[in-house]
C-alpha positions as CSV (number, residue, x, y, z in Angstrom):
1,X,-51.7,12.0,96.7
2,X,-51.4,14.1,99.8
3,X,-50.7,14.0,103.8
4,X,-50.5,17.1,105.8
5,X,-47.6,19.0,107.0
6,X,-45.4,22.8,105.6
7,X,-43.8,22.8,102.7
8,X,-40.2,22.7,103.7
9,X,-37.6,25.6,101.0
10,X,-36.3,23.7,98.3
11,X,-33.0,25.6,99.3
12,X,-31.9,23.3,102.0
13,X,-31.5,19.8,103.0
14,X,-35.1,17.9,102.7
15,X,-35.5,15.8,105.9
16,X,-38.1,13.4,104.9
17,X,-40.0,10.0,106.5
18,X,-39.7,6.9,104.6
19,X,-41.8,3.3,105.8
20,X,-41.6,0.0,105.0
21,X,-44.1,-2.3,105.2
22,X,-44.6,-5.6,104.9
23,X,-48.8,-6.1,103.9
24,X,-50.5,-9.0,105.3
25,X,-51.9,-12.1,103.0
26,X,-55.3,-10.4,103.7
27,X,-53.7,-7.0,102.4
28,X,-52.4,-8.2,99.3
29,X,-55.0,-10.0,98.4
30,X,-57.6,-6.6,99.0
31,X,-54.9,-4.0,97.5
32,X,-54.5,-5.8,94.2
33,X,-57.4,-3.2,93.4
34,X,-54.8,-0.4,93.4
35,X,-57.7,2.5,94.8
36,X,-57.8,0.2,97.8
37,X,-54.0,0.4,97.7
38,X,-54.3,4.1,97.7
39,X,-56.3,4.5,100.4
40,X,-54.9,2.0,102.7
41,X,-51.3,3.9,102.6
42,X,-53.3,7.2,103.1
43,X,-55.0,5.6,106.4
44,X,-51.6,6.1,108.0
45,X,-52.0,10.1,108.0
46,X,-54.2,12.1,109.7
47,X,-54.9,15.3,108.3
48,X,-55.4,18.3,111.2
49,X,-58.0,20.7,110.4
50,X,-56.4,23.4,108.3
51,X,-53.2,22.4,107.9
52,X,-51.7,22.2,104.1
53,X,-52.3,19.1,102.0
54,X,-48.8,17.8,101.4
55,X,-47.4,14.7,98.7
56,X,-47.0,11.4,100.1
57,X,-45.5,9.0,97.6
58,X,-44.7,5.3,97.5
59,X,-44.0,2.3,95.4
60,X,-45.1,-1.2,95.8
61,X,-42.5,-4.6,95.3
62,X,-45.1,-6.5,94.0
63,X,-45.1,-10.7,93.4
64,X,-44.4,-11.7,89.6
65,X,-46.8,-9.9,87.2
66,X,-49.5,-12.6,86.0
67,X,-48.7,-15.0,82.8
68,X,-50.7,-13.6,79.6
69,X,-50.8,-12.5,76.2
70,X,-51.9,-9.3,77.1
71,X,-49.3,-6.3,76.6
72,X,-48.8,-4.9,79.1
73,X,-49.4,-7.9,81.5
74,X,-51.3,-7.1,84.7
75,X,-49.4,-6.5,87.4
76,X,-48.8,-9.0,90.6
77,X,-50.0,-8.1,94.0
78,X,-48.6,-6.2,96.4
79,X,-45.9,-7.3,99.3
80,X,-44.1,-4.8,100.6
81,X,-44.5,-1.0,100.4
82,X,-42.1,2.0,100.6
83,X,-43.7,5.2,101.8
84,X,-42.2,8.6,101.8
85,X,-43.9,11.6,103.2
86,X,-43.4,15.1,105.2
87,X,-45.0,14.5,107.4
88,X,-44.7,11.8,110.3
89,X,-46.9,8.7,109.5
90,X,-48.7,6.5,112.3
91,X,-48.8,3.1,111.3
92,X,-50.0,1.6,114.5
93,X,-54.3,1.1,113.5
94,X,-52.7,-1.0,110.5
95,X,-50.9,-3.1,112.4
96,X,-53.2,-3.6,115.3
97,X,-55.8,-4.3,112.9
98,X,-53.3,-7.0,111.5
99,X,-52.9,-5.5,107.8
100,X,-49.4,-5.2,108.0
101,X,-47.0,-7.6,109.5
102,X,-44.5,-5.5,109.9
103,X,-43.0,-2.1,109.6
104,X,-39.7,0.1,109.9
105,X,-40.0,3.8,109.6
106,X,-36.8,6.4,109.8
107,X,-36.0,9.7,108.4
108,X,-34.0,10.4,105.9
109,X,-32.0,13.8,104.7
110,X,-31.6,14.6,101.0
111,X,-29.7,17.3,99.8
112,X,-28.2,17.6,96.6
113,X,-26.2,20.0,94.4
114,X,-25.7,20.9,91.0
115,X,-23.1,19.4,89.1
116,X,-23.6,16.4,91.5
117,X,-23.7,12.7,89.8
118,X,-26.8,10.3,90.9
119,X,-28.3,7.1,90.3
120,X,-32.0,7.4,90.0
121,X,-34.9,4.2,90.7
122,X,-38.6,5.0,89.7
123,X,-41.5,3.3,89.0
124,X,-43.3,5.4,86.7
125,X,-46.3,5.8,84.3
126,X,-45.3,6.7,80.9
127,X,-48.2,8.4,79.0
128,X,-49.0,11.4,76.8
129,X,-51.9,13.1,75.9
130,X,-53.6,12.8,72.6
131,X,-54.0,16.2,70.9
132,X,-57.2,15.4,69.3
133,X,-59.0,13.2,72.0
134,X,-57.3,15.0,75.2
135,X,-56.9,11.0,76.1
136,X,-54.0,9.9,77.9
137,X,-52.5,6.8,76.3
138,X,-49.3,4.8,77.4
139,X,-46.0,5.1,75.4
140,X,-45.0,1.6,74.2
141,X,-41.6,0.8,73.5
142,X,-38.1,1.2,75.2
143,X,-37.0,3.7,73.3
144,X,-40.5,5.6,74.0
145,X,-40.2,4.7,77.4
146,X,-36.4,5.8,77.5
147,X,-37.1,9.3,75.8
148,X,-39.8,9.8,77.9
149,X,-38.2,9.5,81.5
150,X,-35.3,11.8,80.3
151,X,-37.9,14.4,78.9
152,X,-39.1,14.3,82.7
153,X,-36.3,14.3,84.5
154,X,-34.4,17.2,82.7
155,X,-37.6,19.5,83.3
156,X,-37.0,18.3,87.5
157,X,-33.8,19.2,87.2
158,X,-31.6,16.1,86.4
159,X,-29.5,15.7,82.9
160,X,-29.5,11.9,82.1
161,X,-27.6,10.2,79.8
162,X,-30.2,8.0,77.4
163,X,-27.7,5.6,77.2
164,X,-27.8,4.7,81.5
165,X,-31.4,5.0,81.1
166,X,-32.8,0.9,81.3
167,X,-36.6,0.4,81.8
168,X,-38.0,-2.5,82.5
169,X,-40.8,-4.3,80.8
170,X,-44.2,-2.9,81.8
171,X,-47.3,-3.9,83.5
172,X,-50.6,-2.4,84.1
173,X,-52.1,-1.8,87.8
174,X,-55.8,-2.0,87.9
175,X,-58.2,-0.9,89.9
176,X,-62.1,0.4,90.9
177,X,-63.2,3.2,92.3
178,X,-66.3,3.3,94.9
179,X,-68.4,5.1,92.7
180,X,-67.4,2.0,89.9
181,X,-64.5,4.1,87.5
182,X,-62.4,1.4,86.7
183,X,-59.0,2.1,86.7
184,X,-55.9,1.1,84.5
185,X,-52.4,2.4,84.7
186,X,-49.5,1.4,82.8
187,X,-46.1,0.9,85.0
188,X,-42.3,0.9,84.2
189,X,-39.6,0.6,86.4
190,X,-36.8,2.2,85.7
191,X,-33.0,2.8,86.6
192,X,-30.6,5.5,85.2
193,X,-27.7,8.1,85.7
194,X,-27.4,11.4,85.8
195,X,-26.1,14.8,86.9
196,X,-28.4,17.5,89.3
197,X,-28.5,20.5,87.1
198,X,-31.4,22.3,89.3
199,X,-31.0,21.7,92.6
200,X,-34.3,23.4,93.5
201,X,-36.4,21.8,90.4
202,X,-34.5,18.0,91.8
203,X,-35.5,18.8,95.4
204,X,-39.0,19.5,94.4
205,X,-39.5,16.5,92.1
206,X,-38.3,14.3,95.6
207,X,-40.8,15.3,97.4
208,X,-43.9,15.6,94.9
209,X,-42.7,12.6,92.6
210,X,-42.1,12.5,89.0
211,X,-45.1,12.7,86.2
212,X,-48.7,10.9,86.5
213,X,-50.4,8.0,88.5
214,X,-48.9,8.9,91.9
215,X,-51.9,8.1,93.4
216,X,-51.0,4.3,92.4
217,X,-47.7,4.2,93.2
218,X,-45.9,6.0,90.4
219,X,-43.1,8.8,90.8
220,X,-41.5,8.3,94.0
221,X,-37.4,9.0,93.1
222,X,-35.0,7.0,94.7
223,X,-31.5,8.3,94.5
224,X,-28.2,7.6,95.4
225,X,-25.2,10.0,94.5
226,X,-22.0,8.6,92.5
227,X,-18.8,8.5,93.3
């Protein structure tokens, strides 16, 4: 999932933008179909001609996932979305247009060093790919889930202690595409600990997210450092 903007050196402080915002009745409602979600949170970037395509990342609070016998359940709607970016997002058509209700955007500085404890927040989509089918299929199980996430964070540069690592229980997103591709993506939340080993591989893995499903509002890393 990309805006435009340069790619700023994973040597120095990241100075990124981060928006909240709260999604009309009307938005929820539409964005349950998580393409729709996808492209609604692009519609606040305008792309120049010939500048660089650039990640944007977010992650949606969403209303209780549905009541079913289904594992995974489906998740709820959307409510409130947190967008991070390079470049400078324009949020005003969205709200004139009355699709969001409200929003707050600011930028933040991230710079971190190794050796350097953090607390880490991600909603992510935990999946491999079959060797003989080339399929991608969601891991089940905590202790899947829990292997997985450290797997991925040690190759962006974090060590994490499987023990601090606590997913939640997942849900699927779902979805169609224009052309009719329906869409299903299986989401965990997570929370867990850890210690910046590659301060270059982290810095990189902040601002281009951690595994699959970006595009639906998987691997956006929310951090804050331990005392």
């Amino acid at each position: 999932m990309t805006a435009s903007h340069d790619t700023p050196s994973t040597g120095k402080p990241l100075t990124l933008w981060r928006s909240r915002l709260d999604l009309a009745p009307r938005t929820q409602t539409a964005c349950v179909n998580v393409d729709q979600l996808h492209r609604f949170v692009l519609a606040g970037f305008t792309p120049a001609p010939g500048e660089e395509r650039m990640p944007v990342l977010y992650a949606a609070q969403r209303a209780t996932a549905s009541r079913s016998q289904a594992t995974p359940r489906r998740a709820g709607r959307p409510q409130k979305i947190l967008v991070q970016s390079l470049a400078q997002p324009d949020w005003s058509r969205l709200e004139q247009d009355g699709l969001i209700t409200s929003t707050a955007t600011q930028q933040v500085q991230q710079h971190y060093r190794a050796g350097e404890p953090v607390e880490i927040r991600i909603i992510a989509n935990p999946a491999f790919r079959e060797r003989t089918t080339g399929k991608r299929r969601a891991h089940t199980g905590t202790a899947d889930h829990t292997r997985w996430l450290s797997r991925r964070l040690h190759d962006n540069g974090l060590d994490t202690d499987p023990e601090r690592v606590v997913p939640s229980a997942p849900a699927t997103v779902t979805g169609q595409k224009k052309d009719g591709h329906r869409i299903h993506v299986a989401v965990c939340a997570f929370m867990a600990q850890g210690t910046v080993l590659d301060p270059g591989l982290f810095h990189r893995a902040l601002t281009h997210g951690v595994g699959q499903g970006k595009a639906y509002g998987c691997g956006l890393l929310l951090t804050r450092r331990l005392l």
